[in-house]
Structures are given as structure tokens and as C-alpha cells.
mmCIF file of C-alpha atoms in Angstrom:
data_model
loop_
_atom_site.group_PDB
_atom_site.id
_atom_site.type_symbol
_atom_site.label_atom_id
_atom_site.label_comp_id
_atom_site.label_asym_id
_atom_site.label_seq_id
_atom_site.Cartn_x
_atom_site.Cartn_y
_atom_site.Cartn_z
ATOM 1 C CA UNK A 1 122.439 129.332 81.496
ATOM 2 C CA UNK A 2 125.025 130.889 79.170
ATOM 3 C CA UNK A 3 127.624 133.606 78.700
ATOM 4 C CA UNK A 4 129.047 135.399 75.697
ATOM 5 C CA UNK A 5 132.482 134.982 74.212
ATOM 6 C CA UNK A 6 134.786 137.823 73.221
ATOM 7 C CA UNK A 7 132.939 138.265 69.927
ATOM 8 C CA UNK A 8 129.527 138.399 71.590
ATOM 9 C CA UNK A 9 128.358 134.929 70.542
ATOM 10 C CA UNK A 10 126.460 132.909 73.173
ATOM 11 C CA UNK A 11 128.247 130.025 74.864
ATOM 12 C CA UNK A 12 125.590 127.668 76.186
ATOM 13 C CA UNK A 13 125.726 125.567 79.298
ATOM 14 C CA UNK A 14 126.840 122.102 78.223
ATOM 15 C CA UNK A 15 123.731 120.149 79.297
ATOM 16 C CA UNK A 16 121.428 122.676 77.654
ATOM 17 C CA UNK A 17 123.452 122.578 74.439
ATOM 18 C CA UNK A 18 123.104 118.780 74.324
ATOM 19 C CA UNK A 19 119.368 119.147 75.048
ATOM 20 C CA UNK A 20 118.912 121.482 72.060
ATOM 21 C CA UNK A 21 120.884 119.150 69.817
ATOM 22 C CA UNK A 22 118.933 116.019 70.799
ATOM 23 C CA UNK A 23 115.520 117.643 70.383
ATOM 24 C CA UNK A 24 116.519 119.600 67.279
ATOM 25 C CA UNK A 25 115.697 123.197 68.182
ATOM 26 C CA UNK A 26 117.530 126.503 68.523
ATOM 27 C CA UNK A 27 117.323 129.216 71.171
ATOM 28 C CA UNK A 28 116.967 132.820 70.051
ATOM 29 C CA UNK A 29 118.183 135.441 72.467
ATOM 30 C CA UNK A 30 115.999 138.479 73.148
ATOM 31 C CA UNK A 31 117.292 141.937 73.773
ATOM 32 C CA UNK A 32 117.186 142.774 77.457
ATOM 33 C CA UNK A 33 114.652 145.408 78.536
ATOM 34 C CA UNK A 34 113.139 145.501 75.049
ATOM 35 C CA UNK A 35 109.321 145.768 75.086
ATOM 36 C CA UNK A 36 108.771 143.928 71.793
ATOM 37 C CA UNK A 37 110.850 140.866 72.669
ATOM 38 C CA UNK A 38 111.599 140.145 76.316
ATOM 39 C CA UNK A 39 108.634 142.151 77.581
ATOM 40 C CA UNK A 40 106.285 140.325 75.244
ATOM 41 C CA UNK A 41 107.290 136.963 76.710
ATOM 42 C CA UNK A 42 107.018 138.171 80.308
ATOM 43 C CA UNK A 43 103.564 139.610 79.611
ATOM 44 C CA UNK A 44 102.305 136.151 78.750
ATOM 45 C CA UNK A 45 103.397 134.874 82.180
ATOM 46 C CA UNK A 46 101.619 137.798 83.832
ATOM 47 C CA UNK A 47 98.485 137.041 81.807
ATOM 48 C CA UNK A 48 98.364 133.474 83.168
ATOM 49 C CA UNK A 49 98.972 134.570 86.758
ATOM 50 C CA UNK A 50 96.288 137.271 86.698
ATOM 51 C CA UNK A 51 93.613 135.338 84.791
ATOM 52 C CA UNK A 52 94.056 131.667 85.609
ATOM 53 C CA UNK A 53 95.430 131.443 89.152
ATOM 54 C CA UNK A 54 93.379 134.195 90.795
ATOM 55 C CA UNK A 55 90.604 132.602 92.873
ATOM 56 C CA UNK A 56 91.316 129.135 91.493
ATOM 57 C CA UNK A 57 90.081 126.199 93.614
ATOM 58 C CA UNK A 58 91.591 122.751 93.128
ATOM 59 C CA UNK A 59 91.916 119.479 95.031
ATOM 60 C CA UNK A 60 95.496 118.504 94.145
ATOM 61 C CA UNK A 61 98.190 119.159 91.545
ATOM 62 C CA UNK A 62 96.707 116.757 88.997
ATOM 63 C CA UNK A 63 93.360 118.530 89.182
ATOM 64 C CA UNK A 64 95.109 121.902 88.806
ATOM 65 C CA UNK A 65 97.007 120.675 85.737
ATOM 66 C CA UNK A 66 93.797 119.507 84.068
ATOM 67 C CA UNK A 67 92.135 122.855 84.785
ATOM 68 C CA UNK A 68 95.158 124.687 83.358
ATOM 69 C CA UNK A 69 95.025 122.572 80.190
ATOM 70 C CA UNK A 70 91.305 123.252 79.699
ATOM 71 C CA UNK A 71 91.821 126.972 80.357
ATOM 72 C CA UNK A 72 94.689 127.175 77.838
ATOM 73 C CA UNK A 73 92.633 125.395 75.170
ATOM 74 C CA UNK A 74 89.769 127.804 75.763
ATOM 75 C CA UNK A 75 92.047 130.853 75.569
ATOM 76 C CA UNK A 76 93.776 129.580 72.430
ATOM 77 C CA UNK A 77 90.431 129.176 70.692
ATOM 78 C CA UNK A 78 89.133 132.651 71.581
ATOM 79 C CA UNK A 79 89.682 135.860 69.602
ATOM 80 C CA UNK A 80 92.171 138.230 71.282
ATOM 81 C CA UNK A 81 92.349 141.854 70.287
ATOM 82 C CA UNK A 82 96.044 142.144 71.157
ATOM 83 C CA UNK A 83 97.059 139.687 68.421
ATOM 84 C CA UNK A 84 94.020 140.486 66.248
ATOM 85 C CA UNK A 85 93.032 136.873 65.830
ATOM 86 C CA UNK A 86 92.659 133.447 67.380
ATOM 87 C CA UNK A 87 96.029 132.311 68.836
ATOM 88 C CA UNK A 88 95.537 128.692 67.781
ATOM 89 C CA UNK A 89 94.926 129.670 64.168
ATOM 90 C CA UNK A 90 97.856 132.096 64.116
ATOM 91 C CA UNK A 91 100.159 129.525 65.634
ATOM 92 C CA UNK A 92 99.074 126.891 63.120
ATOM 93 C CA UNK A 93 99.687 129.208 60.161
ATOM 94 C CA UNK A 94 102.997 130.732 61.307
ATOM 95 C CA UNK A 95 104.644 128.041 63.454
ATOM 96 C CA UNK A 96 102.902 124.884 62.219
ATOM 97 C CA UNK A 97 105.313 124.469 59.343
ATOM 98 C CA UNK A 98 108.229 124.185 61.778
ATOM 99 C CA UNK A 99 106.622 121.510 63.949
ATOM 100 C CA UNK A 100 107.770 117.928 63.659
ATOM 101 C CA UNK A 101 107.418 114.691 65.592
ATOM 102 C CA UNK A 102 110.193 114.003 68.063
ATOM 103 C CA UNK A 103 112.361 111.042 67.081
ATOM 104 C CA UNK A 104 111.888 107.964 69.249
ATOM 105 C CA UNK A 105 115.523 107.722 70.227
ATOM 106 C CA UNK A 106 117.021 106.669 73.548
ATOM 107 C CA UNK A 107 118.468 110.145 74.159
ATOM 108 C CA UNK A 108 114.995 111.721 73.802
ATOM 109 C CA UNK A 109 113.435 109.186 76.183
ATOM 110 C CA UNK A 110 115.942 110.163 78.861
ATOM 111 C CA UNK A 111 114.319 113.615 79.008
ATOM 112 C CA UNK A 112 110.821 112.126 79.172
ATOM 113 C CA UNK A 113 111.828 109.834 82.058
ATOM 114 C CA UNK A 114 113.496 111.902 84.797
ATOM 115 C CA UNK A 115 116.014 110.186 87.028
ATOM 116 C CA UNK A 116 115.207 109.467 90.665
ATOM 117 C CA UNK A 117 117.450 108.149 93.426
ATOM 118 C CA UNK A 118 116.346 104.962 95.189
ATOM 119 C CA UNK A 119 116.153 105.300 98.962
ATOM 120 C CA UNK A 120 117.749 102.833 101.363
ATOM 121 C CA UNK A 121 114.386 101.109 101.921
ATOM 122 C CA UNK A 122 113.624 100.702 98.202
ATOM 123 C CA UNK A 123 111.451 103.674 97.181
ATOM 124 C CA UNK A 124 111.613 106.471 94.615
ATOM 125 C CA UNK A 125 110.009 109.837 95.272
ATOM 126 C CA UNK A 126 107.691 111.311 92.635
ATOM 127 C CA UNK A 127 105.241 114.193 93.087
ATOM 128 C CA UNK A 128 105.633 114.065 96.847
ATOM 129 C CA UNK A 129 104.854 110.361 97.200
ATOM 130 C CA UNK A 130 106.955 107.212 97.405
ATOM 131 C CA UNK A 131 106.721 104.251 95.031
ATOM 132 C CA UNK A 132 108.409 100.894 95.572
ATOM 133 C CA UNK A 133 111.176 99.376 93.465
ATOM 134 C CA UNK A 134 111.968 95.613 93.506
ATOM 135 C CA UNK A 135 114.742 94.808 95.952
ATOM 136 C CA UNK A 136 116.430 92.629 93.333
ATOM 137 C CA UNK A 137 117.289 95.677 91.233
ATOM 138 C CA UNK A 138 120.942 96.489 92.022
ATOM 139 C CA UNK A 139 121.029 100.077 90.748
ATOM 140 C CA UNK A 140 121.100 103.193 92.937
ATOM 141 C CA UNK A 141 118.923 105.246 90.568
ATOM 142 C CA UNK A 142 115.886 104.620 88.396
ATOM 143 C CA UNK A 143 113.868 106.559 85.827
ATOM 144 C CA UNK A 144 110.156 107.274 86.139
ATOM 145 C CA UNK A 145 107.530 108.123 83.555
ATOM 146 C CA UNK A 146 103.904 108.950 84.209
ATOM 147 C CA UNK A 147 101.168 108.277 81.675
ATOM 148 C CA UNK A 148 97.741 109.269 82.902
ATOM 149 C CA UNK A 149 97.186 107.600 86.268
ATOM 150 C CA UNK A 150 99.932 105.005 85.833
ATOM 151 C CA UNK A 151 103.560 105.429 86.894
ATOM 152 C CA UNK A 152 106.244 103.378 85.154
ATOM 153 C CA UNK A 153 109.622 102.804 86.830
ATOM 154 C CA UNK A 154 112.503 101.822 84.541
ATOM 155 C CA UNK A 155 116.120 100.932 85.136
ATOM 156 C CA UNK A 156 118.675 103.726 84.913
ATOM 157 C CA UNK A 157 119.453 102.886 81.285
ATOM 158 C CA UNK A 158 115.790 102.332 80.278
ATOM 159 C CA UNK A 159 116.610 98.702 79.487
ATOM 160 C CA UNK A 160 114.040 97.097 81.789
ATOM 161 C CA UNK A 161 110.647 97.963 83.258
ATOM 162 C CA UNK A 162 110.967 97.452 87.007
ATOM 163 C CA UNK A 163 107.468 98.212 88.309
ATOM 164 C CA UNK A 164 104.183 99.942 87.571
ATOM 165 C CA UNK A 165 102.013 101.777 90.097
ATOM 166 C CA UNK A 166 98.522 103.223 90.083
ATOM 167 C CA UNK A 167 98.961 106.898 90.942
ATOM 168 C CA UNK A 168 96.676 108.028 93.740
ATOM 169 C CA UNK A 169 96.815 110.972 96.100
ATOM 170 C CA UNK A 170 97.168 108.824 99.198
ATOM 171 C CA UNK A 171 100.174 109.703 101.336
ATOM 172 C CA UNK A 172 100.839 106.054 102.078
ATOM 173 C CA UNK A 173 103.801 104.367 100.435
ATOM 174 C CA UNK A 174 102.976 102.320 97.351
ATOM 175 C CA UNK A 175 104.658 98.915 97.469
ATOM 176 C CA UNK A 176 105.435 96.797 94.439
ATOM 177 C CA UNK A 177 105.373 93.028 94.039
ATOM 178 C CA UNK A 178 108.576 91.402 95.240
ATOM 179 C CA UNK A 179 109.893 94.523 96.882
ATOM 180 C CA UNK A 180 111.227 92.755 99.975
ATOM 181 C CA UNK A 181 111.383 89.118 98.862
ATOM 182 C CA UNK A 182 115.169 89.034 98.999
ATOM 183 C CA UNK A 183 115.056 90.057 102.648
ATOM 184 C CA UNK A 184 113.070 86.959 103.710
ATOM 185 C CA UNK A 185 115.811 84.525 104.781
ATOM 186 C CA UNK A 186 115.889 81.512 107.138
ATOM 187 C CA UNK A 187 116.895 82.003 110.741
ATOM 188 C CA UNK A 188 120.636 82.107 111.253
ATOM 189 C CA UNK A 189 122.390 80.257 114.095
ATOM 190 C CA UNK A 190 125.716 81.181 115.738
ATOM 191 C CA UNK A 191 128.758 80.184 113.701
ATOM 192 C CA UNK A 192 130.811 79.314 116.822
ATOM 193 C CA UNK A 193 129.753 77.349 119.940
ATOM 194 C CA UNK A 194 128.814 79.361 123.015
ATOM 195 C CA UNK A 195 131.492 79.037 125.743
ATOM 196 C CA UNK A 196 129.963 81.214 128.477
ATOM 197 C CA UNK A 197 127.977 79.389 131.185
ATOM 198 C CA UNK A 198 125.592 80.932 133.698
ATOM 199 C CA UNK A 199 123.633 79.490 136.645
ATOM 200 C CA UNK A 200 120.522 80.784 138.339
ATOM 201 C CA UNK A 201 120.364 80.322 142.149
ATOM 202 C CA UNK A 202 117.156 79.957 144.153
ATOM 203 C CA UNK A 203 115.865 83.149 145.742
ATOM 204 C CA UNK A 204 116.967 83.430 149.417
ATOM 205 C CA UNK A 205 114.377 83.683 152.162
ATOM 206 C CA UNK A 206 113.968 86.939 154.072
ATOM 207 C CA UNK A 207 114.846 90.477 153.221
ATOM 208 C CA UNK A 208 118.611 90.731 152.806
ATOM 209 C CA UNK A 209 118.612 94.501 153.009
ATOM 210 C CA UNK A 210 117.535 94.383 156.697
ATOM 211 C CA UNK A 211 119.450 91.220 157.697
ATOM 212 C CA UNK A 212 122.437 93.225 158.986
ATOM 213 C CA UNK A 213 120.194 94.789 161.659
ATOM 214 C CA UNK A 214 119.226 91.378 163.123
ATOM 215 C CA UNK A 215 121.516 91.387 166.209
ATOM 216 C CA UNK A 216 119.950 88.216 167.766
ATOM 217 C CA UNK A 217 121.065 85.951 164.984
ATOM 218 C CA UNK A 218 124.009 83.642 165.581
ATOM 219 C CA UNK A 219 127.122 84.388 163.592
ATOM 220 C CA UNK A 220 129.185 81.453 162.344
ATOM 221 C CA UNK A 221 132.404 80.875 164.385
#
């Protein structure tokens, strides 16, 4: 992700540096192997693994995400002895002043709509399923955005909405209207006249494979 220069200052990976600039946040480095910084963050991950995932039953990823959201809301509204308070209230008092609404700029939308490559048969892959893109779209990539149970497919530059799909958990491909209309063309005929001629002869009588063993037949002179 980064390295340090000769003076010890972090040098960020270029894409991540642009990401921080567009969304307007800074990254604070933690001391390695320090229990009150790095260890505190890792403990939160361990808390989720040990308390949420253990014995969890779900039907698909969407169901698991909804359960995780409900579990997080319940944990954030419950008193925890480690922080001596309710996490949601502490977060609102300490971090709430720094929160702001993301600007509705084109650069921000690019992060909300990940890019997907269009397959040779006109589909984009999202969450393990394939969704159709109109054949008339000339681009090789598209951007997808999911809102609830609806998937929106945009052009690579977010200039046009190409298709919308109802998201289901069926493994069948989801086609869009006009996906293969450009492929329906009239029958083509040869551009040059056919010169080759063939002729079918009538089937001869008798079995030709045994005719050479017929010694009584008369041979032509």
C-alpha cells in the first residue's frame, strides 16, 4: 500500500492517494506491534469473527449482509464494559463532528460504481451472476451499481444508463431488452456464382463388392 521515504514520511500508492483526495479523508499510521493502536483495530476484527460468524446460518450473501447489519446495529446500541459506554453514543460525540456528506461528483460516483468487463456474448459478472448489456453498446467495459434488489448498468463514463435488472439468486443469465437485436439479420446469399457442378447417378443393381467373384459372367471383348 505504501512505503516510507528517506525522512520516514509515508509515500502512498498512487490510486489510494487519489482515493483519499477525492473522498476527503486522511490515513493515520499505527505503530506496528503496539497494543493500544494496531492491536486495538485487530481486536475488533476478532470480535466480529468470534461473535457474529460462529454458528451463523444464512441462505445467500444478501441474507448474510442483512444479518450482519442488524447485528452491528444491535452491538452499537448496547453498553460495552471495554469502552465504558454505548459505542453509537461515543462515536456520535467524538467522531460525529468530523462526518460530512460526500460530494455528488463524478469522481466519487466512479468508486460507487465498480467497473466490469463485458464478455464476448454481452454479459457483465456481478456477485457470481451474469447480467446482460445491450449489444448496441460499443464499449468493452461497463459500470454497475446495486440499490436494494435492482442492478443498474452504466456506460464506462457514467454518461448513459444501459440496462436495469432485478437481482435474484437464480444462476440463470439475466437478459436485457435488445441484447441481441443487432444480431438478427436477413439471410445472406453467395457474392459470387457457384461454378462447381455435380451429378448424382442411379444406384447400380447387385452387390459390387462380390461382382469380381462372378466367374460365369461374360466380359466385354
